[in-house]
Structures are given as structure tokens and as C-alpha cells.
CSV table of C-alpha atoms in Angstrom, one decimal:
chain,number,residue,atom,x,y,z
A,50,GLU,CA,7.3,-1.1,-18.9
A,51,ASN,CA,10.1,1.3,-19.4
A,52,ARG,CA,11.8,0.4,-15.8
A,53,PRO,CA,15.5,-0.9,-16.1
A,54,ILE,CA,15.6,-4.6,-15.2
A,55,PRO,CA,16.6,-4.5,-11.6
A,56,GLU,CA,19.9,-6.2,-10.4
A,57,PRO,CA,19.2,-9.2,-7.8
A,58,GLY,CA,21.3,-8.4,-4.4
A,59,ALA,CA,23.2,-11.3,-2.8
A,60,ASN,CA,20.4,-12.8,-1.3
A,61,GLU,CA,17.7,-12.0,-4.1
A,62,VAL,CA,16.5,-13.6,-7.3
A,63,LEU,CA,15.3,-11.7,-10.3
A,64,LEU,CA,12.0,-13.0,-11.9
A,65,ARG,CA,10.1,-12.8,-15.2
A,66,MET,CA,7.1,-12.8,-13.9
A,67,HIS,CA,4.2,-14.8,-15.5
A,68,SER,CA,1.0,-14.8,-13.4
A,69,VAL,CA,-0.5,-12.3,-11.1
A,70,GLY,CA,-3.9,-12.1,-9.6
A,71,ILE,CA,-5.6,-8.9,-9.0
A,72,CYS,CA,-6.7,-8.7,-5.3
A,73,GLY,CA,-9.8,-6.2,-4.0
A,74,SER,CA,-7.0,-4.5,-2.2
A,75,ASP,CA,-4.9,-3.8,-5.5
A,76,VAL,CA,-8.4,-2.3,-6.6
A,77,HIS,CA,-8.9,-0.2,-3.4
A,78,TYR,CA,-5.3,1.2,-3.9
A,79,TRP,CA,-6.3,1.9,-7.3
A,80,GLN,CA,-9.3,3.9,-6.7
A,81,HIS,CA,-8.8,5.2,-3.4
A,82,GLY,CA,-5.0,5.7,-3.0
A,83,ARG,CA,-5.2,4.3,0.5
A,84,ILE,CA,-6.4,1.7,3.0
A,85,GLY,CA,-6.5,2.7,6.5
A,86,ASP,CA,-2.9,4.0,7.4
A,87,PHE,CA,-1.3,2.8,4.5
A,88,VAL,CA,-1.6,5.7,2.0
A,89,VAL,CA,-0.1,5.9,-1.8
A,90,LYS,CA,2.2,8.8,-1.9
A,91,ASP,CA,4.2,8.3,-4.9
A,92,PRO,CA,4.0,5.9,-7.9
A,93,MET,CA,3.5,2.2,-6.9
A,94,VAL,CA,3.4,-1.1,-8.8
A,95,LEU,CA,0.6,-3.4,-7.8
A,96,GLY,CA,0.1,-6.9,-7.5
A,97,HIS,CA,1.2,-9.2,-4.6
A,98,GLU,CA,-0.1,-12.5,-5.8
A,99,ALA,CA,2.1,-13.6,-8.2
A,100,SER,CA,4.4,-16.4,-9.9
A,101,GLY,CA,7.2,-16.4,-12.3
A,102,THR,CA,10.4,-17.8,-13.5
A,103,VAL,CA,14.1,-17.2,-11.7
A,104,VAL,CA,16.5,-15.6,-14.6
A,105,LYS,CA,19.1,-14.6,-12.3
A,106,VAL,CA,20.1,-15.3,-8.8
A,107,GLY,CA,22.2,-13.6,-6.4
A,108,SER,CA,25.5,-14.6,-5.4
A,109,GLY,CA,24.1,-16.1,-1.7
A,110,VAL,CA,21.2,-18.0,-3.2
A,111,THR,CA,22.0,-21.7,-3.6
A,112,HIS,CA,18.4,-23.3,-3.1
A,113,LEU,CA,17.4,-21.7,-6.5
A,114,LYS,CA,18.5,-21.5,-10.0
A,115,PRO,CA,17.7,-19.7,-13.5
A,116,GLY,CA,14.9,-21.8,-14.8
A,117,ASP,CA,13.0,-22.5,-11.6
A,118,ARG,CA,9.6,-21.6,-11.9
A,119,VAL,CA,8.4,-20.3,-8.0
A,120,ALA,CA,5.4,-18.9,-6.3
A,121,ILE,CA,6.5,-15.5,-4.6
A,122,GLU,CA,5.5,-14.7,-0.9
A,123,PRO,CA,5.0,-10.9,-0.9
A,124,GLY,CA,5.9,-10.2,3.0
A,125,VAL,CA,9.5,-10.1,3.7
A,126,PRO,CA,10.4,-9.2,7.2
A,127,ARG,CA,13.2,-6.6,7.2
A,128,GLU,CA,14.5,-7.4,10.3
A,129,MET,CA,14.9,-10.4,13.4
A,130,ASP,CA,12.6,-9.0,15.5
A,131,GLU,CA,10.6,-10.5,18.4
A,132,PHE,CA,7.6,-11.5,15.9
A,133,CYS,CA,10.0,-13.1,13.8
A,134,LYS,CA,11.6,-15.2,16.5
A,135,THR,CA,8.5,-16.7,17.1
A,136,GLY,CA,7.3,-17.6,14.1
A,137,ARG,CA,5.2,-15.0,13.7
A,138,TYR,CA,6.8,-12.6,10.8
A,139,ASN,CA,3.6,-11.4,9.6
A,140,LEU,CA,3.2,-9.3,12.6
A,141,SER,CA,6.4,-7.7,12.3
A,142,PRO,CA,6.0,-3.9,12.0
A,143,THR,CA,8.4,-3.0,9.4
A,144,ILE,CA,7.6,-6.2,7.0
A,145,PHE,CA,8.1,-4.9,3.6
A,146,PHE,CA,4.8,-6.4,1.8
A,147,CYS,CA,4.4,-6.1,-2.2
A,148,ALA,CA,1.9,-3.6,-3.4
A,149,THR,CA,1.3,-2.0,0.2
A,150,PRO,CA,2.8,1.3,0.3
A,151,PRO,CA,5.5,2.8,-0.1
A,152,ASP,CA,6.9,-1.2,-1.3
A,153,ASP,CA,6.4,-1.7,-5.3
A,154,GLY,CA,4.5,-4.9,-5.8
A,155,ASN,CA,5.0,-6.9,-8.7
A,156,LEU,CA,2.5,-6.7,-11.3
A,157,CYS,CA,5.5,-5.9,-13.9
A,158,ARG,CA,7.6,-7.9,-16.5
A,159,TYR,CA,10.8,-8.5,-14.2
A,160,TYR,CA,10.9,-8.3,-10.3
A,161,LYS,CA,13.5,-9.0,-8.0
A,162,HIS,CA,12.5,-10.7,-4.3
A,163,SER,CA,14.0,-12.0,-1.6
A,164,ALA,CA,15.1,-15.8,-2.4
A,165,SER,CA,14.0,-17.3,0.9
A,166,TYR,CA,10.3,-15.7,-0.1
A,167,CYS,CA,10.3,-17.3,-3.7
A,168,TYR,CA,9.3,-21.2,-3.2
A,169,LYS,CA,10.1,-23.7,-6.2
A,170,LEU,CA,7.0,-24.9,-7.6
A,171,PRO,CA,6.6,-28.8,-8.7
A,172,ASP,CA,6.3,-29.5,-12.1
A,173,ASN,CA,2.4,-30.6,-11.6
A,174,VAL,CA,1.6,-26.8,-10.2
A,175,THR,CA,1.2,-24.8,-13.0
A,176,PHE,CA,1.8,-20.7,-12.8
A,177,GLU,CA,-1.5,-20.0,-12.1
A,178,GLU,CA,-1.7,-22.2,-9.0
A,179,GLY,CA,1.4,-20.8,-7.9
A,180,ALA,CA,-0.2,-17.3,-7.7
A,181,LEU,CA,-3.3,-18.2,-6.1
A,182,ILE,CA,-1.3,-19.5,-3.0
A,183,GLU,CA,-1.7,-15.9,-1.7
A,184,PRO,CA,-5.4,-15.9,-1.6
A,185,LEU,CA,-5.3,-19.7,-0.6
A,186,SER,CA,-3.0,-18.8,2.5
A,187,VAL,CA,-5.4,-16.5,3.6
A,188,GLY,CA,-7.8,-19.4,3.9
A,189,ILE,CA,-5.0,-21.4,5.7
A,190,HIS,CA,-4.3,-19.1,8.3
A,191,ALA,CA,-7.9,-18.2,9.0
A,192,CYS,CA,-8.8,-21.9,9.7
A,193,LYS,CA,-5.8,-22.6,11.6
A,194,ARG,CA,-6.6,-19.5,14.0
A,195,ALA,CA,-10.2,-20.5,13.9
A,196,GLY,CA,-8.8,-24.2,15.2
A,197,VAL,CA,-11.2,-26.1,12.0
A,198,THR,CA,-10.8,-29.7,12.8
A,199,LEU,CA,-12.3,-33.4,12.1
A,200,GLY,CA,-16.0,-32.7,12.2
A,201,SER,CA,-16.4,-28.8,12.7
A,202,LYS,CA,-19.7,-27.3,11.5
A,203,VAL,CA,-18.3,-23.9,10.0
A,204,PHE,CA,-20.1,-20.6,8.7
A,205,VAL,CA,-18.2,-18.5,6.3
A,206,SER,CA,-19.6,-15.1,5.5
A,207,GLY,CA,-19.2,-13.6,2.2
A,208,SER,CA,-18.2,-15.7,-0.9
A,209,GLY,CA,-15.9,-13.7,-2.3
A,210,PRO,CA,-12.3,-15.3,-3.8
A,211,ILE,CA,-11.3,-15.2,-0.2
A,212,GLY,CA,-14.8,-16.9,1.3
A,213,LEU,CA,-14.3,-19.4,-1.3
A,214,VAL,CA,-10.4,-20.2,0.1
A,215,ASN,CA,-11.9,-20.5,3.3
A,216,VAL,CA,-14.2,-23.2,2.4
A,217,LEU,CA,-11.6,-25.1,0.4
A,218,VAL,CA,-9.5,-25.1,3.4
A,219,ALA,CA,-12.1,-25.6,6.0
A,220,LYS,CA,-13.4,-28.8,3.9
A,221,MET,CA,-9.6,-29.9,3.7
A,222,MET,CA,-9.0,-29.6,7.4
A,223,GLY,CA,-11.9,-32.1,8.1
A,224,ALA,CA,-15.3,-29.7,8.2
A,225,ALA,CA,-18.1,-31.7,8.2
A,226,ALA,CA,-20.3,-28.9,7.1
A,227,VAL,CA,-19.9,-25.7,5.7
A,228,VAL,CA,-22.4,-23.1,5.1
A,229,ILE,CA,-21.9,-19.8,3.3
A,230,THR,CA,-23.8,-16.4,2.9
A,231,ASP,CA,-23.4,-14.0,-0.2
A,232,LEU,CA,-25.9,-11.3,-1.8
A,233,SER,CA,-25.2,-12.7,-5.3
A,234,ALA,CA,-26.4,-16.1,-6.4
A,235,SER,CA,-23.4,-16.4,-9.0
A,236,ARG,CA,-21.0,-16.4,-6.3
A,237,LEU,CA,-22.9,-18.8,-4.0
A,238,GLN,CA,-22.9,-20.9,-7.2
A,239,LYS,CA,-19.6,-20.9,-7.6
A,240,ALA,CA,-19.0,-21.7,-3.5
A,241,LYS,CA,-21.1,-25.2,-4.0
A,242,GLU,CA,-18.7,-26.0,-7.0
A,243,VAL,CA,-16.1,-25.7,-4.6
A,244,GLY,CA,-17.4,-27.7,-1.7
A,245,ALA,CA,-19.6,-25.5,0.3
A,246,ASP,CA,-22.6,-27.9,1.8
A,247,PHE,CA,-25.5,-25.0,2.3
A,248,THR,CA,-25.5,-21.5,1.0
A,249,ILE,CA,-28.4,-18.4,1.7
A,250,GLN,CA,-28.5,-15.7,-0.2
A,251,VAL,CA,-28.6,-12.7,2.2
A,252,LYS,CA,-31.6,-10.1,1.2
A,253,ASN,CA,-32.6,-8.2,3.9
A,254,GLU,CA,-32.7,-10.2,6.4
A,255,THR,CA,-31.3,-9.0,9.8
A,256,PRO,CA,-28.4,-9.9,11.5
A,257,GLN,CA,-30.2,-12.3,14.0
A,258,GLU,CA,-32.2,-14.0,11.1
A,259,VAL,CA,-29.2,-14.7,9.3
A,260,ALA,CA,-27.9,-16.6,12.3
A,261,SER,CA,-31.0,-18.5,12.7
A,262,LYS,CA,-30.8,-19.5,8.8
A,263,VAL,CA,-27.3,-20.8,9.7
A,264,GLU,CA,-28.3,-22.9,12.6
A,265,SER,CA,-31.3,-24.3,10.8
A,266,LEU,CA,-29.3,-25.4,7.6
A,267,LEU,CA,-26.5,-26.8,9.7
A,268,GLY,CA,-28.5,-28.8,12.4
A,269,CYS,CA,-26.7,-26.5,15.4
A,270,MET,CA,-25.1,-23.3,16.0
A,271,PRO,CA,-21.3,-23.6,14.1
A,272,GLU,CA,-18.5,-23.9,16.5
A,273,ILE,CA,-16.5,-21.7,13.8
A,274,THR,CA,-17.6,-18.7,12.1
A,275,VAL,CA,-15.0,-17.1,9.4
A,276,GLU,CA,-16.0,-13.6,8.6
A,277,CYS,CA,-14.8,-12.2,5.4
A,278,THR,CA,-16.6,-9.2,4.4
A,279,GLY,CA,-15.8,-6.7,7.0
A,280,VAL,CA,-19.6,-5.3,6.8
A,281,GLN,CA,-21.1,-4.3,10.2
A,282,ALA,CA,-24.3,-6.3,9.7
A,283,CYS,CA,-21.9,-9.3,8.9
A,284,ILE,CA,-20.1,-9.5,12.0
A,285,GLN,CA,-23.0,-8.9,13.7
A,286,ALA,CA,-24.4,-12.0,12.1
A,287,GLY,CA,-21.4,-14.1,12.9
A,288,ILE,CA,-21.3,-13.5,16.6
A,289,TYR,CA,-25.3,-14.2,17.0
A,290,ALA,CA,-24.5,-17.3,14.6
A,291,THR,CA,-21.7,-18.8,16.5
A,292,ARG,CA,-22.2,-21.5,19.1
A,293,SER,CA,-21.3,-20.6,23.1
A,294,GLY,CA,-17.7,-21.2,23.4
A,295,GLY,CA,-16.9,-21.4,19.9
A,296,THR,CA,-14.5,-19.2,18.0
A,297,LEU,CA,-15.4,-16.2,15.3
A,298,VAL,CA,-12.2,-15.1,12.9
A,299,LEU,CA,-12.6,-11.7,11.5
A,300,VAL,CA,-10.8,-11.7,7.9
A,301,GLY,CA,-12.6,-9.0,6.0
A,302,LEU,CA,-11.4,-5.7,6.8
A,303,GLY,CA,-14.2,-2.7,6.7
A,304,PRO,CA,-14.6,0.5,8.7
A,305,GLU,CA,-12.4,1.0,11.6
A,306,MET,CA,-15.2,1.5,13.9
A,307,VAL,CA,-18.2,-1.2,14.1
A,308,THR,CA,-20.8,-1.9,16.8
A,309,VAL,CA,-21.2,-5.1,17.5
A,310,PRO,CA,-23.1,-7.2,20.1
A,311,ILE,CA,-20.1,-7.5,22.3
A,312,VAL,CA,-21.8,-8.5,25.6
A,313,ASN,CA,-23.8,-11.1,23.7
A,314,ALA,CA,-20.4,-12.8,22.6
A,315,ALA,CA,-18.8,-12.3,26.0
A,316,VAL,CA,-21.1,-13.9,28.1
A,317,ARG,CA,-21.3,-17.1,25.6
A,318,GLU,CA,-17.3,-17.1,25.6
A,319,VAL,CA,-17.1,-16.7,21.8
A,320,ASP,CA,-13.6,-15.9,21.2
A,321,ILE,CA,-13.2,-12.8,18.6
A,322,ARG,CA,-10.1,-13.4,16.6
A,323,GLY,CA,-8.1,-11.1,13.9
A,324,ILE,CA,-5.7,-12.1,11.4
A,325,PHE,CA,-3.2,-10.4,9.4
A,326,ARG,CA,-2.3,-12.0,6.2
A,327,TYR,CA,-0.4,-15.1,6.9
A,328,CYS,CA,2.7,-16.8,8.0
A,329,ASN,CA,4.4,-20.3,7.1
A,330,THR,CA,2.1,-21.2,4.5
A,331,TRP,CA,3.5,-21.3,1.1
A,332,PRO,CA,4.7,-24.8,1.9
A,333,VAL,CA,1.8,-26.3,3.2
A,334,ALA,CA,-0.2,-24.7,0.3
A,335,ILE,CA,2.3,-26.0,-2.4
A,336,ALA,CA,2.2,-29.7,-0.8
A,337,LEU,CA,-1.4,-29.2,-1.2
A,338,LEU,CA,-1.4,-28.5,-4.3
A,339,ALA,CA,1.2,-30.7,-5.6
A,340,SER,CA,-1.2,-33.7,-4.0
A,341,LYS,CA,-4.3,-32.4,-5.6
A,342,ARG,CA,-5.7,-32.4,-2.1
A,343,ILE,CA,-6.9,-28.7,-2.9
A,344,ASN,CA,-8.0,-27.4,-6.6
A,345,VAL,CA,-7.9,-23.9,-6.9
A,346,LYS,CA,-8.3,-23.8,-10.6
A,347,PRO,CA,-12.3,-23.1,-10.5
A,348,LEU,CA,-11.7,-19.7,-8.9
A,349,VAL,CA,-9.9,-18.2,-11.8
A,350,THR,CA,-12.7,-16.7,-14.2
A,351,HIS,CA,-10.8,-13.9,-16.2
A,352,ARG,CA,-7.5,-13.8,-18.0
A,353,PHE,CA,-6.1,-10.7,-19.6
A,354,PRO,CA,-2.5,-10.0,-20.8
A,355,LEU,CA,-0.5,-7.3,-18.8
A,356,GLU,CA,-1.2,-5.0,-21.9
A,357,LYS,CA,-4.8,-5.0,-21.2
A,358,ALA,CA,-4.4,-4.3,-17.2
A,359,LEU,CA,-6.9,-1.7,-17.0
A,360,GLU,CA,-9.8,-3.6,-18.4
A,361,ALA,CA,-8.6,-6.3,-15.9
A,362,PHE,CA,-9.0,-4.3,-13.2
A,363,GLU,CA,-12.3,-2.7,-14.7
A,364,THR,CA,-13.7,-6.1,-14.7
A,365,THR,CA,-12.5,-7.0,-11.1
A,366,LYS,CA,-14.0,-3.3,-9.7
A,367,ARG,CA,-17.6,-4.5,-11.2
A,368,GLY,CA,-17.3,-7.3,-9.2
A,369,GLU,CA,-17.5,-9.8,-12.2
A,370,GLY,CA,-16.2,-13.6,-12.0
A,371,VAL,CA,-14.2,-14.3,-9.1
A,372,LYS,CA,-10.4,-14.3,-9.3
A,373,VAL,CA,-8.9,-12.3,-12.6
A,374,MET,CA,-5.6,-13.0,-13.7
A,375,LEU,CA,-2.9,-11.1,-15.5
A,376,LYS,CA,-0.1,-12.6,-17.8
A,377,CYS,CA,2.9,-10.8,-17.8
A,378,ASP,CA,4.8,-13.1,-20.5
A,379,PRO,CA,4.0,-12.4,-23.8
A,380,THR,CA,6.0,-15.5,-25.4
A,381,ASP,CA,3.4,-17.7,-23.4
A,382,HIS,CA,0.3,-18.6,-24.6
A,383,ASN,CA,-0.9,-21.4,-22.4
A,384,PRO,CA,-3.8,-20.6,-20.4
């Protein structure tokens, strides 16, 4: 609140922030001070799902002007390394990323960011939708890595925000049937709302039993499984469920060491792929939102002003609703 308003560099823009979504990683840093090797050592601003209005542009910026509404891609490469040259800049080891220590996020009133990673929003795309491009991008990147295409049968494990965006994107990319699992009946209901064809509420089934339920609902084993929980039993179920020759994409992050039936995957030629965030997804997402081919609005279940950020974080921590959105602009009264 009391920080000085930053001055943008030559290739940066200064933004008045509008909408910032709370991610599970934000809550994890707040509660535990670390995720894997990323450790919070100094005070850090959270937030990386964001949109805002340009208030000032650096001398080298030509594609944006004050008043433009933009969505922010939080990962900005610091150098043109081999990963950037091949278009996989998300894998650059020196990348700047909002709210990943030691880099500050954008849950604040004013924020400066690389202009190349701020994308102008069309008039018919709201600030909230702009903030939701970040989680939506995870779904786009995961489904691309999985090879979802016309007629695909897809199993999504976990019905949190990331599971839900994978349902949205898989259906958009032509999946014929999507089955999704979760512990929570209310989250599965939300999955139905956004387009899941079948839901399975997991209670105490074994991974093999979950895989069997997936197969019976789809009428076959899915070619593609998108695992969004990071839970060991769910990864095991993902391997058992995926059709021979199919692909399992690991999106959810859990413990560093996990026991999985790797020989089962190996002898059936099940490809296991990881994803790290996303790359080259903002233009795609904006086009999908502007054309109304994808509707992310149902994902937002709670809204809080920035002054009630703690309450918003507590709500997310308790697992209430789906996506909690913070409003950083006190002059804006629109939902």
C-alpha cells in the first residue's frame, strides 16, 4: 500500500492493477514460505493472475498506450538463451516470474511489467477474463502437450481450477468425451457446468478401481489423461487408466518423490509428459475469449476488494468456491 509508484523502464509499462486471481501457489507461499527449491527469504508481493490498465509507457514501447486494458503474462525471460530461441521460453532457467521468489507479484495498486508480456484486451473481454488467462493458459499448454484432438477421449484428474480449465480447453480442442474425478461433489458439479461429460466422486477406491470406472464411463480407456492433483494415488490411477500408446500429462505438483507403476506405463508405451507453466498462449486465449468460444466466467465464485486480501486468502485456503478474485481498483464498482 505504501510503496512508491514505480517508474517504467524503456521497454516497460506502468499498470494500475484491476483484477488479480488467487492461485494455490500464492496460498502455499503464504502458508509455508516455499515451493520446492523456491524459498521466500525476503518480503514478497504475491499474485500472478492479473489484468490492469496502462497508465504510463516507457520510451521504447509502441504497441501500447495509456488507457489500454491488458492481461499480464507473468513469466518474462531475462536473456535470449537456447530455450527462448526455440520458442520454449518458459523453460529458461533465469526467467522472471511474478510471485516466485525472489520476484514480486502484482497483487498491488500499481505494477510495472515488460511491455512485450502485456497483451491488449479487446473491448468484449473483461478484466476478470483477462486475469483468468493465466490459469486458462495452463490448460491450453497441457492439452497441446497431450495432443488433444478431434474425437479424443480424455480423463482429467482433479476438479480444482486447473482441472476445470483443462475440461474447457479439451472440449474446445475437439475432445469427444471428458471424464473428471475429485473428492468434492460441489467441484464435480462445477465441472459438469463447464462441459465435463462424466464425473466420478472418488471415495476410497484403489487407483486400479478408479481406472476401471473411467473406462466403463467412457466405454474405452482414454488416449489422454491430464493429472492435475500431484497426489501419488491419482498419478497411479492416471497410468492405469491411460490406453496403451496414449499420453499422461502431469500438471499437478506434489511430493518430489512419488511411487508409480512405471513398468506398467513402459510396457504399454504410455508417454508421460510434464508441463512447466505455459508459453505462447496469451494470443490464443485472447482470441478464444473474444470469439466467445470459451467461457471462463463460471470459474469466479468469490470477489474481494484489495483491502480484504487476507479474507480472500483464507477463503481460498479453506477450499471454498473455485476461483477467488481480488479487485485492486477502488474506483471500479463493476463485478
